[in-house]
Each structure stands twice: as structure tokens, then as C-alpha cells.
Coordinates of C-alpha atoms in Angstrom, one line a residue:
M1 CA 123.5 125.3 108.5
K2 CA 121.5 126.9 111.3
N3 CA 118.1 125.8 112.5
I4 CA 118.1 122.5 110.6
F5 CA 118.0 118.8 111.5
Y6 CA 120.8 116.8 110.0
I7 CA 120.6 113.0 109.7
L8 CA 124.2 111.8 109.3
T9 CA 123.8 108.5 107.6
L10 CA 126.3 105.7 108.1
V11 CA 127.9 107.6 111.1
L12 CA 127.0 104.6 113.2
P13 CA 126.8 101.1 111.8
T14 CA 123.8 98.9 111.4
F15 CA 123.6 96.4 114.2
C16 CA 122.2 93.0 113.5
V17 CA 121.8 90.1 115.9
S18 CA 120.1 87.7 113.5
Q19 CA 119.0 87.6 109.9
E20 CA 115.4 88.3 110.9
L21 CA 116.1 91.7 112.5
S22 CA 118.5 94.6 112.0
I23 CA 118.4 98.2 113.2
Q24 CA 120.0 101.1 111.4
I25 CA 121.3 103.8 113.7
D26 CA 121.7 107.4 112.7
T27 CA 122.1 110.8 114.4
L28 CA 119.8 113.7 114.4
K29 CA 121.6 117.0 114.9
I30 CA 119.4 119.8 116.3
S31 CA 120.3 123.5 116.2
D32 CA 118.1 126.1 117.8
N33 CA 114.7 124.8 116.8
G34 CA 113.6 124.4 120.5
R35 CA 112.2 121.5 122.5
L36 CA 110.9 118.7 120.3
T37 CA 107.4 118.0 121.7
E38 CA 105.4 116.2 119.1
T39 CA 106.2 114.3 115.9
A40 CA 104.4 112.5 113.1
F41 CA 105.3 110.5 110.0
Y42 CA 103.2 111.6 107.1
K43 CA 103.6 111.0 103.4
D44 CA 107.2 109.8 103.9
N45 CA 108.2 112.8 105.9
F46 CA 108.8 113.7 109.5
Y47 CA 106.6 116.5 110.9
F48 CA 108.3 118.0 114.0
L49 CA 106.6 120.3 116.5
F50 CA 109.0 122.5 118.6
Q51 CA 108.4 124.7 121.6
T52 CA 110.5 127.6 122.7
D53 CA 110.3 129.9 125.7
R54 CA 109.3 133.6 125.3
K55 CA 110.2 136.7 127.3
N56 CA 107.6 138.3 129.7
T57 CA 105.1 135.5 129.4
T58 CA 104.8 131.9 130.5
A59 CA 103.2 130.9 127.1
D60 CA 105.5 128.9 124.8
F61 CA 105.9 129.6 121.1
K62 CA 105.4 126.7 118.7
T63 CA 106.9 126.0 115.3
M64 CA 106.6 123.0 112.9
K65 CA 109.1 121.9 110.4
V66 CA 109.1 119.1 107.8
Y67 CA 112.1 116.9 107.0
D68 CA 112.5 113.9 104.8
L69 CA 114.1 110.6 105.9
K70 CA 117.5 111.7 104.7
G71 CA 117.4 114.8 106.9
K72 CA 116.8 117.3 104.2
F73 CA 114.7 120.3 105.2
V74 CA 111.5 120.3 103.2
E75 CA 109.5 123.3 104.4
N76 CA 108.0 125.2 107.4
V77 CA 104.4 124.5 108.3
F78 CA 102.1 127.5 109.0
L79 CA 100.4 127.4 112.4
P80 CA 97.6 129.9 113.1
K81 CA 97.8 131.8 116.4
S82 CA 95.1 129.7 118.0
A83 CA 97.2 126.6 117.4
I84 CA 100.4 128.2 118.7
S85 CA 98.6 129.0 122.0
M86 CA 97.3 125.5 122.7
P87 CA 99.0 124.1 125.9
Y88 CA 98.6 120.4 125.1
C89 CA 98.2 118.8 121.7
D90 CA 99.1 115.8 119.6
L91 CA 99.5 114.9 115.9
R92 CA 97.2 112.2 114.4
V93 CA 96.8 110.8 111.0
N94 CA 93.2 109.8 110.0
N95 CA 92.0 108.9 106.6
E96 CA 95.3 109.9 105.1
R97 CA 95.1 113.4 106.5
L98 CA 97.2 115.0 109.3
Y99 CA 95.5 116.6 112.3
L100 CA 96.8 118.7 115.1
K101 CA 94.5 117.9 118.0
Q102 CA 94.1 119.5 121.4
E103 CA 92.9 117.2 124.2
H104 CA 89.3 116.9 125.5
S105 CA 87.8 116.6 122.0
F106 CA 84.5 118.4 122.1
K107 CA 85.7 121.3 124.2
E108 CA 89.0 122.1 122.4
K109 CA 90.4 122.8 119.0
T110 CA 91.2 120.7 116.0
F111 CA 93.4 121.7 113.0
L112 CA 93.7 120.0 109.6
L113 CA 96.7 120.2 107.3
E114 CA 95.7 121.3 103.8
K115 CA 96.2 118.7 101.0
Y116 CA 98.6 120.7 98.9
V117 CA 99.9 123.5 101.1
A118 CA 101.7 123.1 104.4
D119 CA 99.1 125.2 106.3
F120 CA 97.0 124.0 109.3
N121 CA 93.5 125.4 109.5
E122 CA 91.0 125.1 112.3
I123 CA 88.0 122.9 111.5
Q124 CA 84.6 122.5 113.3
D125 CA 84.7 118.7 113.5
T126 CA 86.6 118.0 116.8
V127 CA 86.3 114.2 116.8
V128 CA 89.4 112.6 115.4
N129 CA 89.8 108.9 116.0
V130 CA 93.2 107.2 116.5
Y131 CA 92.3 103.9 114.8
E132 CA 89.8 102.7 112.2
D133 CA 89.2 99.4 110.5
L134 CA 86.3 98.0 108.6
N135 CA 84.2 97.6 111.7
Y136 CA 85.1 100.2 114.3
R137 CA 86.5 103.6 115.0
I138 CA 88.5 104.0 118.3
H139 CA 88.4 107.3 120.1
P140 CA 90.5 108.2 123.2
N141 CA 89.1 110.2 126.1
C142 CA 92.0 111.6 128.1
N143 CA 91.4 113.6 131.2
G144 CA 94.7 114.1 132.9
E145 CA 94.7 113.2 136.6
W146 CA 91.2 111.9 136.3
G147 CA 92.4 109.0 134.1
A148 CA 91.0 108.1 130.7
S149 CA 88.7 105.8 128.7
T150 CA 88.4 104.5 125.2
Y151 CA 85.4 104.4 122.9
F152 CA 84.7 101.8 120.2
E153 CA 82.2 103.1 117.7
N154 CA 80.5 100.5 115.5
K155 CA 80.5 101.9 111.9
T156 CA 77.4 99.9 110.9
N157 CA 74.9 100.8 113.6
N158 CA 76.8 103.7 115.4
N159 CA 76.6 101.9 118.7
V160 CA 79.3 102.9 121.1
Y161 CA 81.2 100.8 123.7
E162 CA 83.6 102.0 126.3
F163 CA 86.2 100.9 128.9
S164 CA 88.3 102.9 131.3
S165 CA 92.0 102.8 130.5
S166 CA 95.2 104.8 130.6
C167 CA 95.6 107.6 128.0
N168 CA 97.1 105.2 125.5
F169 CA 96.6 105.1 121.7
N170 CA 98.8 102.1 121.2
F171 CA 96.3 99.7 119.7
E172 CA 97.1 96.7 117.4
K173 CA 94.5 94.7 115.5
T174 CA 95.2 91.0 115.4
N175 CA 93.3 87.8 114.5
Q176 CA 92.7 87.3 118.2
G177 CA 91.3 90.8 118.9
Y178 CA 92.4 94.4 119.7
L179 CA 95.6 94.5 121.7
L180 CA 96.5 97.5 123.9
T181 CA 100.1 97.6 125.3
N182 CA 99.9 99.1 128.8
R183 CA 102.9 99.3 131.0
N184 CA 103.6 95.7 132.2
E185 CA 100.8 94.0 130.4
I186 CA 99.1 93.6 127.1
L187 CA 95.3 93.8 127.2
I188 CA 93.0 92.3 124.7
I189 CA 89.5 93.1 123.6
R190 CA 88.2 90.1 121.7
N191 CA 84.8 91.5 121.0
P192 CA 84.3 95.3 121.5
E193 CA 80.5 94.8 122.0
K194 CA 81.2 93.0 125.2
L195 CA 82.4 96.3 126.7
Y196 CA 79.8 98.4 128.5
K197 CA 77.5 100.3 126.2
S198 CA 78.0 104.1 126.2
Q199 CA 77.9 107.3 124.2
I200 CA 80.7 109.5 122.9
T201 CA 80.5 112.3 125.4
F202 CA 84.2 112.7 126.3
D203 CA 83.2 113.2 129.9
R204 CA 84.3 111.4 133.1
S205 CA 81.3 109.1 133.5
Y206 CA 83.7 106.1 133.2
L207 CA 84.8 106.8 136.8
N208 CA 81.4 105.4 138.0
K209 CA 81.4 102.3 135.7
Q210 CA 83.0 98.8 136.0
N211 CA 85.0 97.5 133.1
Q212 CA 83.9 94.4 131.3
G213 CA 84.9 92.6 128.1
I214 CA 88.6 93.3 128.5
E215 CA 91.2 90.8 129.7
T216 CA 94.9 90.4 130.2
F217 CA 96.6 88.8 127.1
F218 CA 100.1 88.8 128.5
K219 CA 101.7 90.1 131.7
S220 CA 105.4 90.6 132.4
D221 CA 107.9 91.9 134.9
F222 CA 109.4 93.9 132.1
D223 CA 108.3 97.3 130.9
L224 CA 106.3 96.7 127.7
Y225 CA 106.5 99.6 125.3
T226 CA 104.7 98.6 122.1
T227 CA 103.3 95.5 120.3
F228 CA 102.8 95.0 116.6
S229 CA 102.5 92.3 114.0
K230 CA 105.4 91.4 111.7
N231 CA 105.2 88.4 109.4
N232 CA 102.1 87.2 111.2
E233 CA 104.0 87.2 114.5
L234 CA 103.7 89.5 117.5
T235 CA 106.8 91.7 118.1
V236 CA 107.3 93.5 121.4
V237 CA 109.7 96.3 122.4
Y238 CA 110.4 95.8 126.1
G239 CA 113.1 96.2 128.8
D240 CA 114.0 97.0 132.4
S241 CA 116.7 98.9 134.2
S242 CA 119.4 96.4 133.0
N243 CA 118.7 96.2 129.3
S244 CA 116.2 96.7 126.4
H245 CA 115.1 94.2 123.8
I246 CA 112.9 93.5 120.8
G247 CA 111.2 90.1 121.2
K248 CA 108.7 87.7 119.7
L249 CA 105.6 86.9 121.7
K250 CA 104.3 83.4 121.1
N251 CA 102.3 81.0 123.3
G252 CA 102.6 83.3 126.3
E253 CA 106.4 83.4 126.1
L254 CA 108.5 86.5 125.2
K255 CA 111.8 85.6 123.5
S256 CA 114.4 88.3 122.8
I257 CA 115.6 88.5 119.1
Y258 CA 117.5 91.8 119.5
D259 CA 119.5 93.1 122.4
F260 CA 120.1 96.9 122.6
G261 CA 123.0 96.3 124.9
Q262 CA 121.9 99.0 127.4
P263 CA 118.7 100.1 129.0
F264 CA 116.4 102.6 127.4
R265 CA 113.0 103.8 128.4
F266 CA 110.7 104.1 125.4
S267 CA 107.4 106.0 125.3
Y268 CA 104.6 105.8 122.8
W269 CA 104.6 109.0 120.6
F270 CA 102.8 108.4 117.3
K271 CA 101.1 105.6 115.4
D272 CA 99.5 105.4 112.0
N273 CA 97.9 102.0 111.5
N274 CA 97.1 102.6 107.9
S275 CA 100.8 102.9 107.0
N276 CA 102.0 100.5 109.7
T277 CA 104.2 103.3 111.1
Q278 CA 104.9 104.3 114.7
I279 CA 107.4 106.4 116.6
L280 CA 108.6 105.8 120.1
E281 CA 110.4 108.5 122.2
M282 CA 113.7 107.1 123.5
Y283 CA 115.0 108.1 126.9
T284 CA 117.8 107.1 129.3
Y285 CA 116.6 104.9 132.0
E286 CA 116.3 106.6 135.4
S287 CA 119.7 106.7 137.0
E288 CA 121.8 108.5 139.7
S289 CA 124.5 111.0 139.1
D290 CA 128.1 110.7 140.5
F291 CA 126.9 112.7 143.5
G292 CA 124.0 110.3 144.3
F293 CA 121.3 112.6 143.0
L294 CA 118.5 111.1 140.9
E295 CA 118.9 112.3 137.3
G296 CA 115.6 111.0 136.0
Y297 CA 115.1 110.6 132.3
K298 CA 116.9 112.4 129.5
M299 CA 115.5 112.3 125.9
L300 CA 118.0 110.6 123.6
G301 CA 116.1 110.4 120.3
L302 CA 113.4 108.4 118.6
L303 CA 112.8 104.9 117.3
L304 CA 110.9 104.7 113.9
I305 CA 109.1 101.4 113.2
R306 CA 107.9 101.2 109.7
N307 CA 106.4 98.0 108.2
G308 CA 108.2 96.1 110.8
E309 CA 111.6 97.7 110.1
F310 CA 113.5 99.6 112.7
K311 CA 115.5 102.8 112.5
M312 CA 116.9 104.6 115.6
Y313 CA 117.8 108.3 115.6
Y314 CA 120.0 109.7 118.3
I315 CA 119.4 113.5 118.9
K316 CA 122.6 115.5 119.4

């Protein structure tokens, strides 16, 4: 029973505040797999990337394991040495394939999971978008302390449009345009070709350009964590230091339909628009200890949102 995740179903009840929304709450029991740093949901399975410290070096060691929704271990994933040594990376699903991507696209490494064997192999194509529909591909351009920008690539004529933003992949396509949930506001791009014209260079030229074609769709005093469509309505996960909620956003008004009963801080972790699946990291809200020291945030688990349904996993 060592080194395995266990999902103990029905340990905690399903909470329901109305007929339109319920959340099943389970527990993830972690042994000695290490620090959970990245996750993806791919072909109905969780892909978990762990890091552990090593002796006599500051470099971490990475392992990846696959589990199904019931917590059954499926298999280990082979990571080549060049993937294990990457300092920063994320998991992306694109065209129904799973990628392990290091930041700063053109300059770094990209690995692709084989179709039938759980092996990641390095590939030459380093450009992996985070969203794609019939008209556009969306590419992030993250540069750490220098900020970030986002590219919209027109699939018909290959024209590229850009705007400066936070390093955020949390896009949602609606009838009104492309929504981007960003801290205390939801931004909207109604027509990507109103953004300034650019090229996919993954450089920092956006620092010298002025945004255009992007506006505020909704602004709030709450922390806004993610926005998505369910039954043709906009659903938002949000909260503050007092409580956390799931709400409906309509006509500029955010109405709670689920009350978590305590404050959590959520953080965007993974999203696959083709399968309507996303994962949010779940943390304690910043607090003080009994001695008055600031404890900061402690990771509690994850929130899986799949086709508008919610499942919360506590990590023990």
C-alpha cells in the first residue's frame, strides 16, 4: 500500500445546496510520492507529476504516475532525463494528445506522450497552444517577472494578434467572445482581430506596446478563480477571506448557488476545452497561527470540474 494515491469514496458526503448543483467530496491519501507539482486529466485518468529532493544537489527528481477516478493505480509514466531536469513545466492537452511543456516555447523543450505506451519523448515542435476552436489558436507567452502576453493565431490566414496579460491559460469561449478570468475581473475579447497585430516570437516586445481590443466584462471585490459555461449560463468559482462560492453570472450580477462554508484560495492548474475539463488547486486562505505568525497558504487538494460537474479531492 506504499507510494499509491487512494481515493476513499463516500468517506465524506455529497453536499448539495440546490437541485442544480452538488459537489462530491472525497479524500486523496498520498504516501511518499513527493510534492505534487502538476496534474492533467487525460483519457479519463489523472496524470500526476511529483518532485522530490535529492542529496548533494539542488536539482529535484521528477516522477509521473497515472490513476483512474476511483484511485486505482494504472501505471508509471517514463520521463527521459532531459524532462526530469526541467526546472519549470506544465501539462497541456492539444488535439487529444498530452504534452509536457517547458516555458518560453521556442527556447525550451517539449515532450509528447506516445499514443499507446506511457512514454514521453522529446519532439522538435515547441509550439503547443492552450486553446483552439474553428477560427483561432491561443498561445501563451509567459516570461516570469517580465509579465506575459497572449497570441491569437487566425487559422485561415495565419495572421497573429497579441495583448499583454498575466500568465493565465484560463480562457472560455462564449457567444459574446473569449473570456479570460484574471484575479478580480473577467476580461473579454469580442473580436481578436481588434488586438494589435503581431508575430509569434515569444519575446518581450509586448512591454513596449499598448493593449487594444480587450475590455472588462465583469469586475468584483471577490477573488475570481474560473469562469465556464454550464447549461448556457456562466458559472464562476469565487470567494474572499470569509467564504468561497460557486455562482451564476447574469446581467452583470454574480449570485451564489453554492456555499463552501469556509474560505479557500483556488488557483488555475489545468484546462482542456475539448473535453470541458479543468482542475483547480485548492489552498487554505492566508491566515495567522496561534502565535500571530502569518502561515500563508497550505495546499489542501484539488477541485475537478468536468462537464459542469464538481468533485473535490482533499489531500491527506
